[in-house]
């Protein structure tokens, strides 16, 4: 039976079919992640429409968008722990099928009042927990020297939010409010059936036996949980913050139209998504500490350049795209670090906590940027603060994180 940590050269000699199945499982997991994230992001593009049709205040609109994100982020903690126990074969179909219910409710009946939208948005957050299912599932299918790339490829499924951003409003305009919700529900249901029939947990998967509360408590005692959470709050949190706030920044700071700003934001998101597997692949070869150090240094430099408010073409555009690439690669490197340092039977639990930190980390910067712009009419201080946070994360990576990796791999302290 193939063990998850087996050398890939041995796989080609006797177990090529099993190793090939690992790539099939990775593909299915990535598709499932993308479809669930597509559902998770359905309300955000419709926020302005609901604000007008239901006469919402700006706070109520923000709350409507925030509820599924917060629930999806915090829900990763128990879902990750459950995945350690039950496996992705059970959890992927379960999460996908459960998400169908709020999607149908919102499309058919739950968009007539703020209260109904908030109830639907709360349960829509289930879709955001799919991330904590896929990381431990993929991790156990691949040997350690390929986990960075594999988890990075899976992480690119976060591009499912772009499907929602690009299609939801157009489908509502063309066919009515229910249309995008019905299409997404059909995709979720189809995936749940396929996953139930085809997904298999890795041979030799280690299953924890402790009760869930004890496993969560033990997970919170692990150094890697807090180290990776801090780094993911900066890296993925930075990506989330820019993807949410960049259109407003470009409109206020450079006078772009809403459509032009949205298109540029889409380019930022696409580059970050594409670079996530690259960050994992580089971590397999150079070690996650080096990748994190390099990418955080790039974010620091990009934030400093942009704080000077240069012309958008070419300097400003270059700065933002460079930061997008660095944040995407760094997000991939964080989970290469988790795969390296977390115990095999606690990867899901650690992923849940780290994923929650990343999701919640994206909420603070837009609030800070908006407040500072309102007070000073400039984004300079906000971008300087981003640089300070990147510098702190860079220092932490070069000290505490490097030390943890050195203790785990004393012969490869630079990794």
XYZ file of C-alpha atoms in Angstrom:
415
model
C 0.000 0.000 0.000
C 1.389 3.399 -0.917
C 2.231 5.618 2.034
C 1.762 9.396 1.669
C 5.447 10.122 2.307
C 6.829 7.684 -0.227
C 9.532 8.749 -2.661
C 7.985 9.584 -6.078
C 10.756 7.631 -7.839
C 9.515 4.486 -6.094
C 5.970 5.262 -7.224
C 6.940 5.103 -10.883
C 8.472 1.675 -10.375
C 5.528 -0.130 -8.810
C 2.630 2.151 -8.044
C 2.277 4.472 -11.043
C -1.478 4.022 -11.120
C -1.802 5.038 -7.462
C 0.423 8.057 -7.996
C -1.619 8.993 -11.067
C -4.749 8.737 -8.947
C -3.236 11.343 -6.612
C -3.320 13.856 -9.472
C -6.924 12.925 -10.231
C -7.804 13.535 -6.579
C -5.973 16.875 -6.693
C -7.918 17.901 -9.805
C -11.263 16.987 -8.255
C -10.388 18.756 -5.008
C -9.376 21.921 -6.872
C -12.627 21.908 -8.866
C -14.604 21.419 -5.655
C -12.777 24.286 -3.972
C -13.477 26.577 -6.949
C -17.186 25.674 -7.123
C -17.688 26.197 -3.380
C -15.828 29.513 -3.477
C -17.963 30.563 -6.450
C -21.042 29.998 -4.271
C -19.411 31.653 -1.249
C -18.853 34.879 -3.194
C -22.331 35.228 -4.753
C -23.567 38.075 -2.534
C -20.587 40.419 -2.869
C -21.163 41.465 -6.524
C -24.849 42.078 -5.762
C -24.175 44.306 -2.754
C -24.728 47.616 -4.628
C -27.947 46.275 -6.179
C -29.345 45.226 -2.805
C -28.315 48.580 -1.348
C -30.503 50.337 -3.911
C -33.437 47.933 -3.973
C -33.697 47.531 -0.184
C -32.503 51.059 0.740
C -29.602 49.712 2.794
C -27.104 51.923 4.584
C -23.399 51.558 3.770
C -22.938 49.660 7.028
C -25.789 47.277 6.214
C -24.311 46.639 2.765
C -20.916 45.930 4.331
C -22.522 43.606 6.875
C -24.319 41.716 4.116
C -21.036 41.047 2.312
C -19.081 40.368 5.505
C -21.332 37.726 7.112
C -20.592 34.815 4.715
C -16.884 35.681 4.726
C -16.637 35.710 8.523
C -18.662 32.488 8.894
C -16.663 30.813 6.131
C -13.388 31.841 7.735
C -14.223 30.820 11.318
C -16.034 27.685 10.134
C -12.752 26.357 8.764
C -11.604 25.599 12.304
C -14.155 22.851 13.106
C -14.351 21.703 9.454
C -10.579 21.231 9.303
C -10.656 19.169 12.487
C -13.555 17.086 11.145
C -11.616 16.462 7.921
C -8.710 15.041 9.947
C -11.198 12.585 11.478
C -13.613 11.798 8.622
C -11.477 12.458 5.527
C -12.072 14.511 2.407
C -14.090 11.723 0.797
C -16.857 12.418 3.306
C -16.356 16.139 3.888
C -16.152 17.434 0.295
C -19.567 16.046 -0.744
C -21.028 17.063 2.640
C -19.863 20.698 2.437
C -20.912 20.993 -1.220
C -24.362 19.508 -0.625
C -24.909 21.651 2.474
C -24.053 24.802 0.511
C -26.772 24.024 -2.059
C -29.482 24.838 0.520
C -28.581 28.499 1.242
C -27.820 29.102 -2.448
C -31.308 27.966 -3.456
C -32.882 29.860 -0.563
C -31.159 33.117 -1.542
C -32.034 32.740 -5.214
C -35.668 31.774 -4.765
C -36.886 33.496 -1.607
C -34.146 35.009 0.538
C -33.431 38.294 -1.254
C -36.547 40.274 -0.324
C -35.266 41.772 2.952
C -32.023 42.424 4.798
C -32.926 39.907 7.517
C -33.552 37.177 4.927
C -30.270 37.979 3.173
C -28.321 37.843 6.441
C -29.800 34.438 7.329
C -28.957 33.104 3.862
C -25.506 34.707 3.969
C -24.761 33.083 7.327
C -25.340 29.585 5.946
C -23.695 30.499 2.634
C -20.526 30.749 4.695
C -20.403 26.930 4.686
C -19.003 27.112 1.157
C -15.995 29.044 2.418
C -14.958 26.154 4.662
C -14.072 23.950 1.656
C -10.489 25.210 1.849
C -9.990 23.411 5.176
C -11.210 20.175 3.583
C -8.921 20.251 0.560
C -5.547 21.022 2.147
C -5.359 17.934 4.426
C -6.983 15.785 1.718
C -4.369 16.776 -0.894
C -1.519 16.763 1.623
C -1.923 13.069 2.375
C -2.011 12.064 -1.290
C 1.455 13.473 -2.056
C 4.981 12.857 -0.757
C 6.602 15.699 1.235
C 8.789 16.852 -1.665
C 5.725 17.522 -3.841
C 3.249 18.857 -1.305
C 4.107 22.522 -1.846
C 3.230 22.313 -5.520
C 0.153 20.142 -4.941
C -1.332 22.365 -2.236
C -0.440 25.437 -4.303
C -2.374 24.044 -7.265
C -5.310 23.313 -4.983
C -5.100 26.837 -3.585
C -5.587 28.266 -7.071
C -9.198 27.167 -6.667
C -9.683 30.435 -4.791
C -10.130 31.816 -8.289
C -13.708 30.546 -7.975
C -14.505 33.949 -6.478
C -13.579 35.464 -9.851
C -16.286 33.353 -11.552
C -18.834 34.978 -9.291
C -17.399 38.461 -9.806
C -17.461 38.125 -13.597
C -20.825 36.401 -14.073
C -23.281 37.116 -11.252
C -24.395 40.639 -12.172
C -24.522 39.813 -15.893
C -26.712 36.756 -15.255
C -29.075 38.736 -13.029
C -29.365 41.491 -15.640
C -30.061 38.993 -18.416
C -32.253 36.393 -16.728
C -33.382 37.626 -13.310
C -32.218 37.370 -9.692
C -32.670 33.603 -9.331
C -30.539 32.653 -12.344
C -26.946 32.755 -10.982
C -28.070 31.042 -7.775
C -29.796 28.215 -9.666
C -26.748 27.679 -11.901
C -24.399 27.625 -8.910
C -26.688 25.248 -6.982
C -26.701 22.875 -9.965
C -22.882 22.987 -10.130
C -22.615 22.282 -6.390
C -25.081 19.382 -6.559
C -23.305 17.853 -9.557
C -19.951 18.156 -7.812
C -21.313 16.631 -4.591
C -22.507 13.572 -6.517
C -19.262 13.194 -8.466
C -17.168 13.655 -5.320
C -19.191 11.055 -3.435
C -18.665 8.555 -6.257
C -15.043 9.249 -7.217
C -13.124 10.822 -4.325
C -10.995 8.490 -2.214
C -8.841 9.259 0.802
C -5.140 8.498 0.492
C -3.963 4.976 1.303
C -2.396 4.871 4.746
C -4.199 8.017 5.906
C -3.569 8.634 9.601
C -6.799 9.087 11.553
C -6.723 10.811 14.966
C -8.698 9.179 17.762
C -8.886 12.013 20.323
C -12.167 13.902 20.819
C -12.608 17.046 18.715
C -12.226 19.583 21.572
C -8.971 17.992 22.710
C -7.595 17.948 19.158
C -8.407 21.620 18.698
C -6.754 22.453 22.020
C -3.659 20.459 21.034
C -3.604 22.206 17.651
C -3.567 25.607 19.346
C -0.510 24.527 21.327
C 1.514 23.854 18.170
C 4.016 26.560 17.231
C 3.336 26.109 13.509
C -0.338 26.974 14.051
C 0.475 30.468 15.282
C 3.439 31.033 12.990
C 1.520 30.094 9.847
C -1.576 31.992 11.043
C 0.412 35.205 11.469
C 2.034 34.862 8.040
C -1.209 33.905 6.286
C -3.035 36.847 7.860
C -0.437 39.087 6.174
C -0.073 37.274 2.833
C -3.544 35.960 2.012
C -5.092 38.730 4.100
C -3.220 41.229 1.923
C -4.552 39.561 -1.208
C -8.126 39.646 0.120
C -7.779 43.273 1.182
C -6.531 44.394 -2.217
C -9.145 42.373 -4.075
C -11.857 44.067 -2.002
C -10.465 47.590 -1.788
C -8.420 48.091 -4.959
C -11.352 49.378 -7.083
C -12.097 52.037 -4.449
C -8.418 52.937 -4.172
C -8.003 53.342 -7.930
C -11.208 55.335 -8.233
C -10.303 57.737 -5.407
C -6.556 57.871 -5.915
C -6.366 57.974 -9.708
C -9.856 58.970 -10.845
C -10.520 55.757 -12.788
C -14.040 54.758 -13.742
C -15.651 51.937 -11.758
C -15.426 49.602 -14.767
C -11.745 50.350 -15.415
C -10.901 49.931 -11.733
C -12.778 46.611 -11.597
C -10.909 45.299 -14.651
C -7.565 46.190 -13.083
C -8.609 44.474 -9.868
C -9.428 41.349 -11.895
C -5.891 41.396 -13.300
C -4.479 41.663 -9.765
C -6.580 38.696 -8.598
C -5.725 36.530 -11.620
C -1.978 37.061 -11.207
C -2.127 36.256 -7.485
C -4.104 33.065 -8.174
C -1.651 31.921 -10.852
C 1.344 32.577 -8.606
C 0.046 30.503 -5.710
C 1.125 27.149 -7.217
C 4.435 28.763 -8.193
C 5.027 29.666 -4.548
C 4.352 26.066 -3.523
C 6.587 24.699 -6.278
C 9.439 27.009 -5.313
C 9.003 26.006 -1.656
C 9.496 22.344 -2.601
C 12.853 23.279 -4.128
C 14.142 26.195 -2.041
C 12.253 25.775 1.215
C 9.288 27.897 2.357
C 11.438 30.200 4.509
C 13.425 31.462 1.521
C 10.280 31.907 -0.580
C 8.499 33.778 2.186
C 11.542 35.960 2.788
C 11.831 36.899 -0.883
C 8.130 37.532 -1.440
C 7.668 39.604 1.723
C 10.661 41.729 0.710
C 8.927 42.353 -2.639
C 5.699 43.378 -0.860
C 7.693 45.744 1.358
C 9.332 47.354 -1.680
C 6.049 47.571 -3.612
C 4.227 49.208 -0.688
C 7.002 51.793 -0.297
C 6.969 52.656 -3.995
C 3.183 52.963 -4.077
C 3.126 55.088 -0.932
C 4.766 57.830 -3.031
C 1.673 57.781 -5.313
C 3.580 57.411 -8.599
C 1.918 57.657 -11.983
C -0.286 54.650 -12.650
C 1.466 53.851 -15.921
C 3.913 52.239 -15.671
C 5.173 52.537 -12.079
C 1.930 52.177 -10.112
C 0.661 49.298 -12.244
C 4.015 47.541 -11.952
C 4.042 47.981 -8.178
C 0.560 46.515 -7.754
C 1.109 43.584 -10.106
C 4.431 42.799 -8.431
C 2.738 42.807 -5.028
C -0.035 40.577 -6.425
C 2.517 38.023 -7.633
C 4.386 38.145 -4.322
C 1.259 37.794 -2.164
C 0.033 34.862 -4.263
C 3.379 33.054 -4.096
C 3.694 33.757 -0.377
C 0.227 32.285 0.279
C 1.358 29.090 -1.426
C 4.550 29.052 0.626
C 2.656 29.318 3.934
C 0.912 25.999 3.318
C 4.153 24.402 2.190
C 5.332 25.414 5.661
C 2.245 23.794 7.224
C 2.883 20.583 5.267
C 6.482 20.629 6.496
C 5.930 21.330 10.195
C 2.414 20.134 11.114
C 1.922 16.537 12.336
C 0.334 14.330 9.648
C -2.884 13.763 11.576
C -3.353 17.448 12.439
C -2.883 19.124 9.052
C -6.635 19.694 8.765
C -6.904 21.210 12.230
C -3.920 23.493 11.628
C -5.263 24.429 8.189
C -8.602 25.395 9.728
C -7.022 27.845 12.155
C -4.583 29.242 9.577
C -7.314 29.588 6.948
C -9.494 31.454 9.438
C -6.641 33.848 10.207
C -6.116 34.535 6.510
C -9.763 35.215 5.821
C -10.151 37.504 8.806
C -6.828 39.205 8.067
C -8.344 40.654 4.916
C -10.907 42.706 6.829
C -8.637 45.031 8.765
C -6.690 46.755 5.934
C -9.744 48.063 4.007
C -11.147 49.551 7.219
C -7.796 51.181 8.002
C -7.308 52.463 4.456
C -10.826 53.904 4.322
C -10.479 55.592 7.706
C -7.094 57.116 6.875
C -8.303 58.340 3.494
C -11.332 59.903 5.141
C -9.127 61.649 7.697
C -6.222 62.768 5.504
C -7.425 62.509 1.896
C -4.436 60.315 1.076
C -3.518 56.632 1.101
C 0.166 57.221 1.847
C 0.003 56.377 5.563
C -2.000 53.210 4.860
C 0.573 51.959 2.361
C 3.416 52.807 4.739
C 1.635 50.714 7.393
C 1.414 47.843 4.895
C 5.166 48.110 4.427
C 5.695 48.067 8.204
C 3.570 44.916 8.553
C 5.462 43.246 5.679
C 8.774 44.172 7.327
C 7.608 42.681 10.644
C 6.517 39.478 8.890
C 9.845 39.345 7.044
C 11.740 39.672 10.322
C 9.567 37.001 11.960
C 10.174 34.649 9.021
C 13.940 35.115 9.268
C 14.011 34.470 13.011
C 11.232 32.434 14.654
C 10.041 30.538 11.578
C 13.559 29.781 10.366
C 14.413 28.458 13.828
C 11.385 26.143 13.831
C 12.305 24.733 10.413
C 15.941 24.317 11.484
C 14.867 22.264 14.500
C 12.693 20.059 12.277
C 15.325 19.757 9.513
C 18.719 20.442 11.119
C 20.584 19.525 7.930
C 18.631 22.050 5.881
C 18.441 25.135 8.083
C 18.246 27.443 5.096
C 15.014 25.823 3.931
